[in-house]
mmCIF file of C-alpha atoms in Angstrom:
data_model
loop_
_atom_site.group_PDB
_atom_site.id
_atom_site.type_symbol
_atom_site.label_atom_id
_atom_site.label_comp_id
_atom_site.label_asym_id
_atom_site.label_seq_id
_atom_site.Cartn_x
_atom_site.Cartn_y
_atom_site.Cartn_z
ATOM 1 C CA MET A 907 -9.460 -133.138 92.985
ATOM 2 C CA ALA A 908 -7.667 -131.424 90.092
ATOM 3 C CA ILE A 909 -9.805 -129.538 87.601
ATOM 4 C CA LYS A 910 -9.284 -130.376 83.946
ATOM 5 C CA HIS A 911 -8.281 -127.418 81.798
ATOM 6 C CA LEU A 912 -9.032 -128.016 78.125
ATOM 7 C CA SER A 913 -6.119 -127.650 75.708
ATOM 8 C CA LYS A 914 -5.474 -127.439 71.980
ATOM 9 C CA ASP A 915 -6.678 -130.927 71.022
ATOM 10 C CA SER A 916 -9.910 -130.743 73.003
ATOM 11 C CA VAL A 917 -13.522 -130.391 71.917
ATOM 12 C CA GLU A 918 -15.817 -127.819 73.494
ATOM 13 C CA PRO A 919 -18.269 -129.469 75.903
ATOM 14 C CA PRO A 920 -21.968 -129.107 75.080
ATOM 15 C CA LYS A 921 -23.637 -126.149 76.754
ATOM 16 C CA VAL A 922 -25.918 -126.789 79.715
ATOM 17 C CA PRO A 923 -29.467 -125.509 79.077
ATOM 18 C CA GLY A 924 -30.522 -122.752 81.445
ATOM 19 C CA SER A 925 -26.945 -121.977 82.511
ATOM 20 C CA LEU A 926 -24.487 -119.273 81.548
ATOM 21 C CA ARG A 927 -21.442 -120.634 79.740
ATOM 22 C CA PHE A 928 -18.412 -119.328 81.632
ATOM 23 C CA TYR A 929 -14.845 -119.663 80.321
ATOM 24 C CA SER A 930 -12.269 -119.536 83.093
ATOM 25 C CA MET A 931 -8.898 -120.672 84.433
ATOM 26 C CA ARG A 932 -8.799 -121.899 88.000
ATOM 27 C CA PHE A 933 -5.766 -119.851 89.049
ATOM 28 C CA CYS A 934 -6.630 -116.634 87.179
ATOM 29 C CA PRO A 935 -7.498 -113.734 89.532
ATOM 30 C CA TYR A 936 -9.454 -111.944 86.800
ATOM 31 C CA ALA A 937 -11.612 -114.993 86.182
ATOM 32 C CA GLN A 938 -12.065 -115.362 89.935
ATOM 33 C CA ARG A 939 -13.569 -111.869 90.026
ATOM 34 C CA VAL A 940 -16.406 -113.011 87.788
ATOM 35 C CA GLN A 941 -16.746 -116.326 89.577
ATOM 36 C CA LEU A 942 -17.285 -114.500 92.875
ATOM 37 C CA VAL A 943 -20.077 -112.414 91.342
ATOM 38 C CA LEU A 944 -21.713 -115.553 89.939
ATOM 39 C CA ASN A 945 -21.420 -117.165 93.374
ATOM 40 C CA ALA A 946 -22.828 -114.130 95.176
ATOM 41 C CA LYS A 947 -25.776 -113.986 92.762
ATOM 42 C CA GLY A 948 -26.397 -117.731 92.886
ATOM 43 C CA MET A 949 -26.455 -117.799 89.092
ATOM 44 C CA PRO A 950 -26.599 -121.191 87.340
ATOM 45 C CA HIS A 951 -23.507 -121.456 85.165
ATOM 46 C CA ASP A 952 -21.416 -124.158 83.562
ATOM 47 C CA THR A 953 -17.705 -123.517 83.625
ATOM 48 C CA VAL A 954 -15.170 -124.521 80.988
ATOM 49 C CA PHE A 955 -11.590 -124.211 82.193
ATOM 50 C CA ILE A 956 -9.076 -123.167 79.532
ATOM 51 C CA ASN A 957 -5.408 -124.165 79.430
ATOM 52 C CA LEU A 958 -3.847 -120.776 78.676
ATOM 53 C CA SER A 959 -0.510 -122.332 77.686
ATOM 54 C CA GLU A 960 -2.068 -124.589 75.035
ATOM 55 C CA LYS A 961 -5.311 -122.847 74.147
ATOM 56 C CA PRO A 962 -7.991 -124.952 72.452
ATOM 57 C CA GLU A 963 -8.369 -124.310 68.746
ATOM 58 C CA TRP A 964 -12.148 -124.107 69.125
ATOM 59 C CA TYR A 965 -11.731 -121.365 71.750
ATOM 60 C CA LEU A 966 -9.421 -119.316 69.551
ATOM 61 C CA LYS A 967 -12.000 -119.506 66.766
ATOM 62 C CA ILE A 968 -14.673 -117.875 68.909
ATOM 63 C CA PHE A 969 -12.266 -115.607 70.788
ATOM 64 C CA PRO A 970 -8.980 -115.016 68.915
ATOM 65 C CA ALA A 971 -7.464 -113.188 71.924
ATOM 66 C CA GLY A 972 -7.790 -116.472 73.828
ATOM 67 C CA LYS A 973 -8.168 -114.758 77.204
ATOM 68 C CA VAL A 974 -10.312 -115.513 80.234
ATOM 69 C CA PRO A 975 -12.724 -114.722 81.774
ATOM 70 C CA ALA A 976 -15.487 -114.751 79.189
ATOM 71 C CA LEU A 977 -19.223 -115.415 79.116
ATOM 72 C CA ILE A 978 -21.795 -116.290 76.509
ATOM 73 C CA TYR A 979 -25.061 -114.473 77.101
ATOM 74 C CA ASP A 980 -27.934 -114.440 74.605
ATOM 75 C CA ASP A 981 -25.516 -115.866 72.003
ATOM 76 C CA LYS A 982 -23.201 -112.896 72.549
ATOM 77 C CA PHE A 983 -19.574 -113.410 73.539
ATOM 78 C CA LEU A 984 -18.611 -111.101 76.417
ATOM 79 C CA SER A 985 -15.218 -110.578 78.066
ATOM 80 C CA GLU A 986 -13.126 -108.409 80.463
ATOM 81 C CA SER A 987 -13.549 -109.024 84.183
ATOM 82 C CA LEU A 988 -14.755 -105.590 85.342
ATOM 83 C CA LEU A 989 -17.199 -105.263 82.456
ATOM 84 C CA LEU A 990 -18.545 -108.745 83.113
ATOM 85 C CA ALA A 991 -18.929 -108.081 86.841
ATOM 86 C CA ASP A 992 -20.819 -104.846 86.174
ATOM 87 C CA PHE A 993 -22.994 -106.527 83.550
ATOM 88 C CA LEU A 994 -23.929 -109.422 85.828
ATOM 89 C CA ASP A 995 -24.788 -107.084 88.680
ATOM 90 C CA LYS A 996 -27.106 -105.051 86.477
ATOM 91 C CA GLN A 997 -28.607 -107.998 84.600
ATOM 92 C CA TYR A 998 -29.250 -109.959 87.801
ATOM 93 C CA PRO A 999 -29.981 -107.242 90.396
ATOM 94 C CA GLU A 1000 -30.498 -109.481 93.436
ATOM 95 C CA PRO A 1001 -28.640 -109.224 95.647
ATOM 96 C CA PRO A 1002 -27.276 -105.827 94.568
ATOM 97 C CA LEU A 1003 -23.484 -105.576 94.710
ATOM 98 C CA GLN A 1004 -23.120 -101.858 94.010
ATOM 99 C CA PRO A 1005 -24.304 -98.873 96.073
ATOM 100 C CA SER A 1006 -27.367 -96.929 95.002
ATOM 101 C CA SER A 1007 -25.426 -93.675 95.309
ATOM 102 C CA PRO A 1008 -23.702 -92.668 92.028
ATOM 103 C CA LEU A 1009 -21.022 -90.903 94.076
ATOM 104 C CA GLN A 1010 -20.239 -93.991 96.155
ATOM 105 C CA THR A 1011 -20.247 -96.111 93.007
ATOM 106 C CA ILE A 1012 -17.529 -94.025 91.397
ATOM 107 C CA LEU A 1013 -15.550 -93.921 94.659
ATOM 108 C CA ASP A 1014 -15.657 -97.727 94.740
ATOM 109 C CA LYS A 1015 -14.498 -97.910 91.134
ATOM 110 C CA LEU A 1016 -11.598 -95.593 91.936
ATOM 111 C CA VAL A 1017 -10.529 -98.000 94.709
ATOM 112 C CA ILE A 1018 -10.602 -100.882 92.225
ATOM 113 C CA GLU A 1019 -8.594 -98.876 89.712
ATOM 114 C CA SER A 1020 -5.996 -97.769 92.266
ATOM 115 C CA PHE A 1021 -5.677 -101.369 93.466
ATOM 116 C CA GLY A 1022 -4.037 -102.189 90.141
ATOM 117 C CA LYS A 1023 -0.739 -101.059 91.687
ATOM 118 C CA VAL A 1024 -0.965 -103.921 94.177
ATOM 119 C CA GLY A 1025 -1.583 -106.482 91.441
ATOM 120 C CA THR A 1026 1.322 -105.155 89.376
ATOM 121 C CA ALA A 1027 3.675 -105.224 92.362
ATOM 122 C CA PHE A 1028 2.569 -108.742 93.288
ATOM 123 C CA TYR A 1029 3.252 -110.276 89.878
ATOM 124 C CA LYS A 1030 6.535 -108.393 89.626
ATOM 125 C CA LEU A 1031 7.515 -109.997 92.923
ATOM 126 C CA MET A 1032 6.438 -113.503 91.978
ATOM 127 C CA MET A 1033 7.343 -113.805 88.319
ATOM 128 C CA THR A 1034 10.070 -111.420 87.110
ATOM 129 C CA THR A 1035 13.167 -112.808 88.870
ATOM 130 C CA LYS A 1036 14.463 -116.253 89.752
ATOM 131 C CA GLU A 1037 13.929 -115.656 93.455
ATOM 132 C CA ILE A 1038 11.939 -113.081 95.404
ATOM 133 C CA GLU A 1039 13.937 -109.865 95.809
ATOM 134 C CA LYS A 1040 13.577 -107.718 98.926
ATOM 135 C CA ASN A 1041 13.103 -104.453 97.028
ATOM 136 C CA ASN A 1042 10.198 -105.968 95.114
ATOM 137 C CA PHE A 1043 8.704 -107.240 98.367
ATOM 138 C CA ASP A 1044 9.036 -103.800 99.957
ATOM 139 C CA GLU A 1045 7.344 -102.256 96.922
ATOM 140 C CA LEU A 1046 4.405 -104.635 97.327
ATOM 141 C CA VAL A 1047 4.056 -103.911 101.051
ATOM 142 C CA ALA A 1048 4.130 -100.160 100.361
ATOM 143 C CA SER A 1049 1.374 -100.548 97.745
ATOM 144 C CA LEU A 1050 -0.949 -101.912 100.451
ATOM 145 C CA ILE A 1051 -0.744 -98.792 102.624
ATOM 146 C CA PRO A 1052 -3.375 -96.778 100.662
ATOM 147 C CA ILE A 1053 -5.738 -99.783 100.708
ATOM 148 C CA GLU A 1054 -5.479 -100.069 104.500
ATOM 149 C CA THR A 1055 -5.995 -96.302 104.782
ATOM 150 C CA GLU A 1056 -9.110 -96.477 102.597
ATOM 151 C CA LEU A 1057 -10.698 -99.171 104.752
ATOM 152 C CA VAL A 1058 -9.853 -97.258 107.949
ATOM 153 C CA GLU A 1059 -11.414 -94.083 106.551
ATOM 154 C CA ARG A 1060 -14.569 -95.930 105.515
ATOM 155 C CA GLY A 1061 -14.967 -97.153 109.085
ATOM 156 C CA THR A 1062 -16.701 -100.374 108.011
ATOM 157 C CA LYS A 1063 -15.813 -104.071 108.144
ATOM 158 C CA PHE A 1064 -15.976 -104.390 104.362
ATOM 159 C CA PHE A 1065 -15.277 -101.859 101.649
ATOM 160 C CA GLY A 1066 -18.939 -102.305 100.761
ATOM 161 C CA GLY A 1067 -20.189 -101.606 104.300
ATOM 162 C CA ASN A 1068 -21.594 -104.320 106.563
ATOM 163 C CA LYS A 1069 -21.243 -106.978 103.847
ATOM 164 C CA PRO A 1070 -19.060 -107.488 100.776
ATOM 165 C CA ASN A 1071 -19.980 -105.690 97.590
ATOM 166 C CA LEU A 1072 -18.400 -105.431 94.153
ATOM 167 C CA VAL A 1073 -15.287 -103.587 95.291
ATOM 168 C CA ASP A 1074 -14.552 -106.317 97.861
ATOM 169 C CA TYR A 1075 -14.969 -109.091 95.317
ATOM 170 C CA MET A 1076 -12.934 -107.290 92.641
ATOM 171 C CA ILE A 1077 -9.832 -106.945 94.841
ATOM 172 C CA TRP A 1078 -10.129 -110.172 96.840
ATOM 173 C CA PRO A 1079 -8.408 -112.540 94.350
ATOM 174 C CA TRP A 1080 -5.058 -110.799 94.853
ATOM 175 C CA PHE A 1081 -5.390 -110.861 98.631
ATOM 176 C CA GLU A 1082 -6.001 -114.603 98.444
ATOM 177 C CA ARG A 1083 -2.721 -114.907 96.555
ATOM 178 C CA LEU A 1084 -0.708 -112.642 98.867
ATOM 179 C CA ASP A 1085 -0.662 -115.389 101.491
ATOM 180 C CA ALA A 1086 1.111 -117.630 98.950
ATOM 181 C CA ILE A 1087 4.268 -115.504 99.290
ATOM 182 C CA ASN A 1088 5.066 -117.255 102.582
ATOM 183 C CA PRO A 1089 5.176 -120.858 101.265
ATOM 184 C CA TYR A 1090 6.505 -119.695 97.878
ATOM 185 C CA SER A 1091 9.526 -118.081 99.603
ATOM 186 C CA ASN A 1092 9.846 -120.875 102.184
ATOM 187 C CA GLY A 1093 8.956 -118.434 104.942
ATOM 188 C CA THR A 1094 11.517 -115.766 103.992
ATOM 189 C CA PHE A 1095 8.871 -113.181 103.109
ATOM 190 C CA VAL A 1096 5.519 -112.740 104.866
ATOM 191 C CA ILE A 1097 3.142 -109.795 104.481
ATOM 192 C CA PRO A 1098 2.907 -108.231 108.000
ATOM 193 C CA PHE A 1099 -0.874 -107.935 108.015
ATOM 194 C CA GLU A 1100 -1.383 -108.078 111.790
ATOM 195 C CA ASP A 1101 1.312 -105.495 112.520
ATOM 196 C CA LYS A 1102 1.005 -103.041 109.633
ATOM 197 C CA PHE A 1103 -2.437 -103.673 108.202
ATOM 198 C CA PRO A 1104 -4.791 -104.657 111.049
ATOM 199 C CA LYS A 1105 -7.984 -103.552 109.272
ATOM 200 C CA LEU A 1106 -7.063 -105.544 106.184
ATOM 201 C CA ALA A 1107 -6.198 -108.523 108.381
ATOM 202 C CA GLU A 1108 -9.686 -108.407 109.899
ATOM 203 C CA TRP A 1109 -11.233 -107.912 106.457
ATOM 204 C CA LYS A 1110 -9.329 -110.910 105.067
ATOM 205 C CA SER A 1111 -10.695 -113.183 107.796
ATOM 206 C CA LEU A 1112 -14.233 -112.002 107.110
ATOM 207 C CA MET A 1113 -13.831 -112.439 103.362
ATOM 208 C CA ILE A 1114 -12.550 -116.006 103.664
ATOM 209 C CA ALA A 1115 -15.705 -116.821 105.646
ATOM 210 C CA ASP A 1116 -17.997 -115.245 103.037
ATOM 211 C CA LYS A 1117 -19.980 -117.926 101.171
ATOM 212 C CA ALA A 1118 -19.152 -116.600 97.707
ATOM 213 C CA VAL A 1119 -15.434 -116.649 98.537
ATOM 214 C CA ALA A 1120 -15.270 -119.803 100.654
ATOM 215 C CA SER A 1121 -16.726 -122.033 97.936
ATOM 216 C CA TYR A 1122 -13.931 -121.068 95.517
ATOM 217 C CA TYR A 1123 -11.031 -120.525 97.914
ATOM 218 C CA ILE A 1124 -7.604 -121.997 97.124
ATOM 219 C CA THR A 1125 -5.028 -122.454 99.887
ATOM 220 C CA PRO A 1126 -1.778 -120.448 99.900
ATOM 221 C CA GLU A 1127 0.134 -123.696 99.379
ATOM 222 C CA LYS A 1128 -1.770 -124.509 96.176
ATOM 223 C CA HIS A 1129 -1.295 -120.986 94.850
ATOM 224 C CA ALA A 1130 2.417 -121.254 95.635
ATOM 225 C CA GLU A 1131 2.583 -124.563 93.779
ATOM 226 C CA HIS A 1132 0.936 -122.959 90.751
ATOM 227 C CA PHE A 1133 3.414 -120.076 90.706
ATOM 228 C CA THR A 1134 6.397 -122.382 91.205
ATOM 229 C CA LYS A 1135 5.387 -124.658 88.338
ATOM 230 C CA LYS A 1136 4.428 -121.788 86.056
ATOM 231 C CA LYS A 1137 7.743 -120.062 86.595
ATOM 232 C CA ALA A 1138 9.593 -123.306 85.879
ATOM 233 C CA GLY A 1139 7.657 -123.824 82.648
ATOM 234 C CA LEU A 1140 5.945 -126.930 84.006
ATOM 235 C CA PRO A 1141 2.228 -127.815 83.685
ATOM 236 C CA ALA A 1142 0.645 -125.459 86.192
ATOM 237 C CA TYR A 1143 -3.113 -125.775 85.754
ATOM 238 C CA ASP A 1144 -4.421 -129.230 86.654
ATOM 239 C CA ILE A 1145 -3.074 -129.301 90.205
#
């Protein structure tokens, strides 16, 4: 069933008592980061999906930047995915999603920061030209090499150890979208996970089975449909 994203002529739904108000967009990887933390924590929340092409006037009044994700907590308006994820983990400590070691915490944050190259390469591939170009695809594949190396060096199934932690959830949304390259390019381009990135291939399978991820997972075909419609300037949210 398609999710309704509220647009410029809408009215903000009433808040649900006892729940965090969460502003999101169903296909936004940054919003998905926060959603995964909410899922992992089992936090009651009511989600309002925002049409980012025709942003509601009421949303722009409370948040002129008009971005997602955002939360209202204690009547305070909070935004930015990494800040929100860190806040939720500290405000709701069970289960903990960050290591107790300050050193490991900063090492995890460095992985998240370095992963930005993958996200940049991915959107360059999908959105900057009419059709996928091989040099852009090669750039994306090359950007995955340090991520595979990091997981190999950690010697664990997840970046967080024997179960996912914040670093896993913060990079997962882009991995979910990488599989959309195949249907988006009609099979011309496929990330060679099994051949070049076996540890990441195993990690991907484990992540898809994780409860926090599985309950919010979108198929590669649906992601491809979103990108195709967005690139064509067609309605790309309620699909």
